[in-house]
Amino acid sequence: MRVALVHYWLIGMRGGEKVLEALCRMYPDADIFTLFYDPAKVSDTIRRHRVQASWLNPARRLHRSLLPLAPMALESFDLRAYDLVISSESGPAKGVITHSDSCHICYCHTPMRYLWDLYPAYCREWTRSRLKRFAMIPLTHYLRLWDFASAARVDAFAANSENVRRRIAHLWRRDACVIYPPVDTARFFWQQPEDYFLMVAEMVAYKQLAYAVRTFTASGRKLRIVGGGPEYRNLRAMAGPSIEFCGRVPDAELSTLYSRARALVVPGEEDFGIATVEALASGKPVIGLRRGGTPEILPVEMPAGVLYERADEAALRDALEEFDAVEPHLEPAALQAWAERFSEPAFRRDMQSLIQRSLASQLRGIDVCAAIAPEFAQVPPLRR
């Protein structure tokens, strides 16, 4: 069986690329297709595969600005020789054209945020030019139409969380199985906490890191931030002496930072939240906004941190004070055991089940997940 893996772009290693790595280990002979590819910025696991980038690749430094051309670039890939196509989607990757006899499964991290949920804010932040904003209106309208229509090309969807499953149903009118992304839980460990909190996130506006930085600056509590991105300068300018910016760190250093932290802080709405699982695998609690994937991950049977309702400084300040009372009652070993629900073996088991059921189905015009979702996986209870 010939297998193709399609990923939106390969210009860094974040959560989506970790999922792609797991798929690469499942299918070591698979070919990879992507819009943009920078070999120096991805792992050896990905580089070992034959990677074909689109004709947009020479301009990969402008990858976000080239989104209107992505549909044409993806549709130019020749996938006729492949029996199984697995697209890894939080951009337009699902829009590839496959042979009528092949099976296309989409693992969806999220429908494109900047076309749907974040469009009004993104349009304001992207440029101050009224002319450019006006030009975006027909482009984004076309992309939304294409995004919706291309969902019909997929035989079965897997969502990375119940949160994303609901978004798929709302935007694309498709059902999906929930398969949590793989986390290498074995590389995380617990140590006696030191006096600091930790944030691990890409520094982009929708992650809402700014109010967390202001809260920790005002309180004098110590906060270490792992990550980089376009918001770095703004965050650095507002940060006080209790804030430490660690940048992008190697995996071993990140594991150590988790192991010694008091808790992970998640101030924004996550589609799923791999950092939350990594914190639990380190035996560490989470202080997070009660939206998106974060409340879905945390257990209801035991103390696991504090969830708060509003993305503002007052709510986070109150949550930190509540955490001070909860902290002595935490059980690190129990949190680590819970995190095993999100391990790579669990991901592999559920993906193989979906793939086998999809390949066996001869009814390509029927949404496979609509038939098997009720019996498919044991989803951890949602924390409310």
Coordinates of C-alpha atoms in Angstrom, one line a residue, residues 9-269:
W9 CA 3.9 23.5 5.9
L10 CA 7.2 22.3 7.3
I11 CA 9.1 25.4 8.5
G12 CA 9.4 24.6 12.2
M13 CA 8.5 22.0 14.9
R14 CA 5.3 22.7 16.8
G15 CA 2.4 20.5 17.8
G16 CA 1.3 19.7 14.3
E17 CA 4.7 18.6 13.3
K18 CA 4.8 16.2 16.3
V19 CA 1.7 14.6 15.0
L20 CA 3.3 14.3 11.6
E21 CA 6.4 12.6 13.2
A22 CA 4.1 10.0 14.8
L23 CA 2.5 9.4 11.4
C24 CA 6.0 9.1 9.9
R25 CA 6.8 6.4 12.4
M26 CA 3.5 4.6 11.6
Y27 CA 4.4 4.7 7.8
P28 CA 8.2 4.9 7.5
D29 CA 8.0 4.5 3.7
A30 CA 5.4 7.3 3.2
D31 CA 6.0 10.3 0.9
I32 CA 5.3 13.7 2.3
F33 CA 3.8 16.6 0.4
T34 CA 3.8 20.2 1.8
L35 CA 3.4 23.8 0.7
F36 CA 6.7 25.0 2.2
Y37 CA 9.7 23.0 3.4
D38 CA 12.9 24.0 5.2
P39 CA 14.9 20.9 6.0
A40 CA 17.0 22.7 8.5
K41 CA 14.0 23.5 10.7
V42 CA 12.4 20.0 11.0
S43 CA 13.4 16.8 12.7
D44 CA 15.5 13.9 11.4
T45 CA 12.3 11.8 11.5
I46 CA 10.7 14.0 8.9
R47 CA 13.9 14.5 6.9
R48 CA 14.3 10.7 6.4
H49 CA 11.2 10.8 4.2
R50 CA 11.0 11.9 0.6
V51 CA 9.5 15.4 0.9
Q52 CA 8.0 17.2 -2.0
A53 CA 7.3 20.9 -1.6
S54 CA 5.0 23.0 -3.8
W55 CA 6.0 25.5 -6.4
L56 CA 5.5 28.2 -3.7
N57 CA 8.5 27.0 -1.7
P58 CA 11.1 29.4 -3.0
A59 CA 9.0 32.2 -1.3
R60 CA 8.5 30.4 2.0
R61 CA 9.6 33.4 4.0
L62 CA 6.3 34.9 2.9
H63 CA 4.2 31.8 3.7
R64 CA 1.4 33.6 5.5
S65 CA 1.0 36.2 2.7
L66 CA 0.8 33.5 0.1
L67 CA -2.2 31.8 1.6
P68 CA -4.5 32.8 -1.3
L69 CA -2.3 30.7 -3.7
A70 CA -2.3 27.7 -1.4
P71 CA -5.4 26.0 -3.0
M72 CA -3.8 26.0 -6.5
A73 CA -0.5 24.8 -5.1
L74 CA -2.1 21.9 -3.2
E75 CA -4.2 20.9 -6.1
S76 CA -1.1 20.7 -8.3
F77 CA 0.2 17.7 -6.4
D78 CA -0.1 14.4 -8.3
L79 CA -1.4 11.8 -5.7
R80 CA -2.9 9.3 -8.2
A81 CA -0.4 6.6 -7.2
Y82 CA -1.3 6.5 -3.5
D83 CA -3.8 4.2 -1.9
L84 CA -4.0 6.1 1.4
V85 CA -3.6 9.8 1.8
I86 CA -3.5 11.3 5.4
S87 CA -3.6 15.1 5.6
S88 CA -2.5 16.9 8.7
E89 CA -4.6 20.0 8.7
S90 CA -4.7 23.4 10.4
G91 CA -4.3 25.2 7.1
P92 CA -5.6 24.1 3.7
A93 CA -3.9 20.7 3.5
K94 CA -7.1 18.7 3.2
G95 CA -7.7 20.3 -0.2
V96 CA -5.4 18.0 -2.2
I97 CA -7.0 16.1 -5.0
T98 CA -6.9 12.3 -4.7
H99 CA -7.7 9.4 -7.0
S100 CA -11.3 8.2 -6.8
D101 CA -10.1 4.8 -5.6
S102 CA -7.9 6.1 -2.8
C103 CA -8.9 6.8 0.8
H104 CA -8.3 10.3 2.2
I105 CA -8.3 10.7 6.0
C106 CA -7.8 14.2 7.5
Y107 CA -6.3 14.6 10.9
C108 CA -7.6 18.1 11.8
H109 CA -5.8 20.2 14.4
T110 CA -8.3 23.0 13.7
P111 CA -10.1 24.6 10.7
M112 CA -8.1 27.6 9.6
R113 CA -8.4 30.1 12.4
Y114 CA -7.6 33.2 10.4
L115 CA -10.5 32.5 7.9
W116 CA -13.1 31.9 10.5
D117 CA -12.8 32.5 14.3
L118 CA -10.1 35.1 14.2
Y119 CA -10.8 36.8 10.9
P120 CA -12.0 40.3 12.2
A121 CA -9.1 40.7 14.6
Y122 CA -6.6 39.3 12.1
C123 CA -7.7 41.7 9.5
R124 CA -7.1 44.7 11.8
E125 CA -3.7 43.4 13.0
W126 CA -2.4 42.4 9.6
T127 CA -2.2 45.9 8.2
R128 CA -3.3 49.5 8.9
S129 CA -3.8 50.0 5.2
R130 CA -7.5 50.4 4.3
L131 CA -6.7 49.4 0.7
K132 CA -5.1 46.1 1.8
R133 CA -8.0 45.4 4.1
F134 CA -10.4 46.0 1.3
A135 CA -8.5 43.6 -0.9
M136 CA -8.7 40.9 1.7
I137 CA -12.5 40.8 1.6
P138 CA -12.8 39.0 -1.8
L139 CA -9.8 36.9 -1.1
T140 CA -10.9 35.5 2.2
H141 CA -14.5 35.0 0.8
Y142 CA -13.0 32.9 -1.9
L143 CA -10.9 30.9 0.6
R144 CA -13.8 30.2 2.8
L145 CA -15.8 28.9 -0.1
W146 CA -12.9 26.7 -1.1
D147 CA -12.2 25.6 2.5
F148 CA -15.8 24.4 2.9
A149 CA -16.0 22.8 -0.6
S150 CA -12.7 20.9 -0.1
A151 CA -13.9 19.3 3.1
A152 CA -16.1 17.1 0.8
R153 CA -13.0 15.6 -0.7
V154 CA -12.2 13.9 2.6
D155 CA -13.4 10.3 3.4
A156 CA -13.0 10.5 7.1
F157 CA -12.0 13.2 9.6
A158 CA -10.2 12.8 12.9
A159 CA -10.3 15.8 15.3
N160 CA -7.6 16.4 17.9
S161 CA -10.2 17.2 20.5
E162 CA -13.9 17.4 21.2
N163 CA -13.5 21.2 20.9
V164 CA -12.2 20.9 17.3
R165 CA -14.8 18.2 16.5
R166 CA -17.5 20.7 17.3
R167 CA -15.8 23.3 15.1
I168 CA -15.6 20.9 12.2
A169 CA -19.3 20.1 12.5
H170 CA -20.1 23.8 12.7
L171 CA -17.9 25.0 9.8
W172 CA -17.8 22.0 7.4
R173 CA -20.9 20.1 8.4
R174 CA -18.9 16.9 8.8
D175 CA -18.7 14.5 11.6
A176 CA -15.3 13.5 13.1
C177 CA -13.8 11.0 15.4
V178 CA -11.9 12.4 18.4
I179 CA -8.3 11.1 18.4
Y180 CA -6.0 13.0 20.8
P181 CA -2.6 14.0 19.5
P182 CA 0.4 12.0 20.6
V183 CA 2.6 13.3 23.4
D184 CA 5.9 11.7 24.3
T185 CA 5.0 11.4 27.9
A186 CA 8.0 9.2 28.7
R187 CA 10.5 12.1 28.4
F188 CA 8.8 14.1 31.2
F189 CA 9.5 13.8 34.9
W190 CA 8.7 15.4 38.3
Q191 CA 11.1 17.2 40.6
Q192 CA 10.5 19.3 43.7
P193 CA 9.0 22.6 42.4
E194 CA 11.0 25.8 42.5
D195 CA 9.4 29.2 42.9
Y196 CA 8.3 30.0 39.3
F197 CA 5.4 29.4 37.0
L198 CA 5.8 28.4 33.3
M199 CA 4.2 29.3 30.0
V200 CA 5.0 27.4 26.9
A201 CA 3.4 29.0 23.8
E202 CA 4.0 30.5 20.4
M203 CA 4.0 34.3 20.9
V204 CA 1.1 35.2 18.7
A205 CA -1.8 37.5 19.6
Y206 CA -4.6 34.8 19.8
K207 CA -2.6 33.0 22.6
Q208 CA -3.4 36.0 24.8
L209 CA -0.1 36.0 26.6
A210 CA -0.1 39.8 27.2
Y211 CA -2.5 39.9 30.1
A212 CA -0.7 37.0 31.8
V213 CA 2.6 38.9 31.5
R214 CA 1.0 42.0 33.0
T215 CA -0.5 40.0 35.9
F216 CA 2.8 38.4 36.8
T217 CA 4.6 41.7 36.4
A218 CA 2.2 43.5 38.8
S219 CA 2.3 40.7 41.4
G220 CA 6.0 40.1 41.3
R221 CA 5.4 36.3 41.0
K222 CA 8.1 34.6 38.9
L223 CA 7.2 33.5 35.4
R224 CA 9.3 31.8 32.8
I225 CA 8.1 31.9 29.1
V226 CA 9.2 29.3 26.5
G227 CA 8.7 30.1 22.9
G228 CA 9.1 32.8 20.3
G229 CA 7.1 34.7 17.6
P230 CA 5.9 38.0 16.4
E231 CA 4.6 39.2 19.8
Y232 CA 8.0 38.8 21.5
R233 CA 8.9 42.5 21.4
N234 CA 5.6 43.7 22.7
L235 CA 5.7 41.2 25.6
R236 CA 9.3 42.0 26.4
A237 CA 8.4 45.7 26.6
M238 CA 5.7 45.2 29.1
A239 CA 7.5 42.6 31.3
G240 CA 8.9 43.4 34.7
P241 CA 12.0 41.8 36.4
S242 CA 10.0 38.8 37.6
I243 CA 9.5 37.6 33.9
E244 CA 12.2 35.5 32.2
F245 CA 12.1 34.8 28.5
C246 CA 13.7 31.5 27.7
G247 CA 13.2 31.5 23.9
R248 CA 12.9 28.3 22.0
V249 CA 14.7 25.6 24.1
P250 CA 15.8 22.0 23.3
D251 CA 13.5 19.2 24.4
A252 CA 15.7 18.2 27.3
E253 CA 15.8 21.7 28.7
L254 CA 12.0 22.0 28.3
S255 CA 11.5 18.8 30.3
T256 CA 13.6 20.2 33.1
L257 CA 11.7 23.5 33.1
Y258 CA 8.4 21.6 33.4
S259 CA 9.7 19.4 36.2
R260 CA 10.7 22.3 38.4
A261 CA 7.8 24.6 37.8
R262 CA 5.0 25.1 40.3
A263 CA 2.4 25.0 37.5
L264 CA 1.8 25.7 33.8
V265 CA -0.2 28.8 32.9
V266 CA -2.4 28.6 29.8
P267 CA -4.0 32.1 29.3
G268 CA -5.6 31.6 25.9
E269 CA -8.1 29.3 24.2

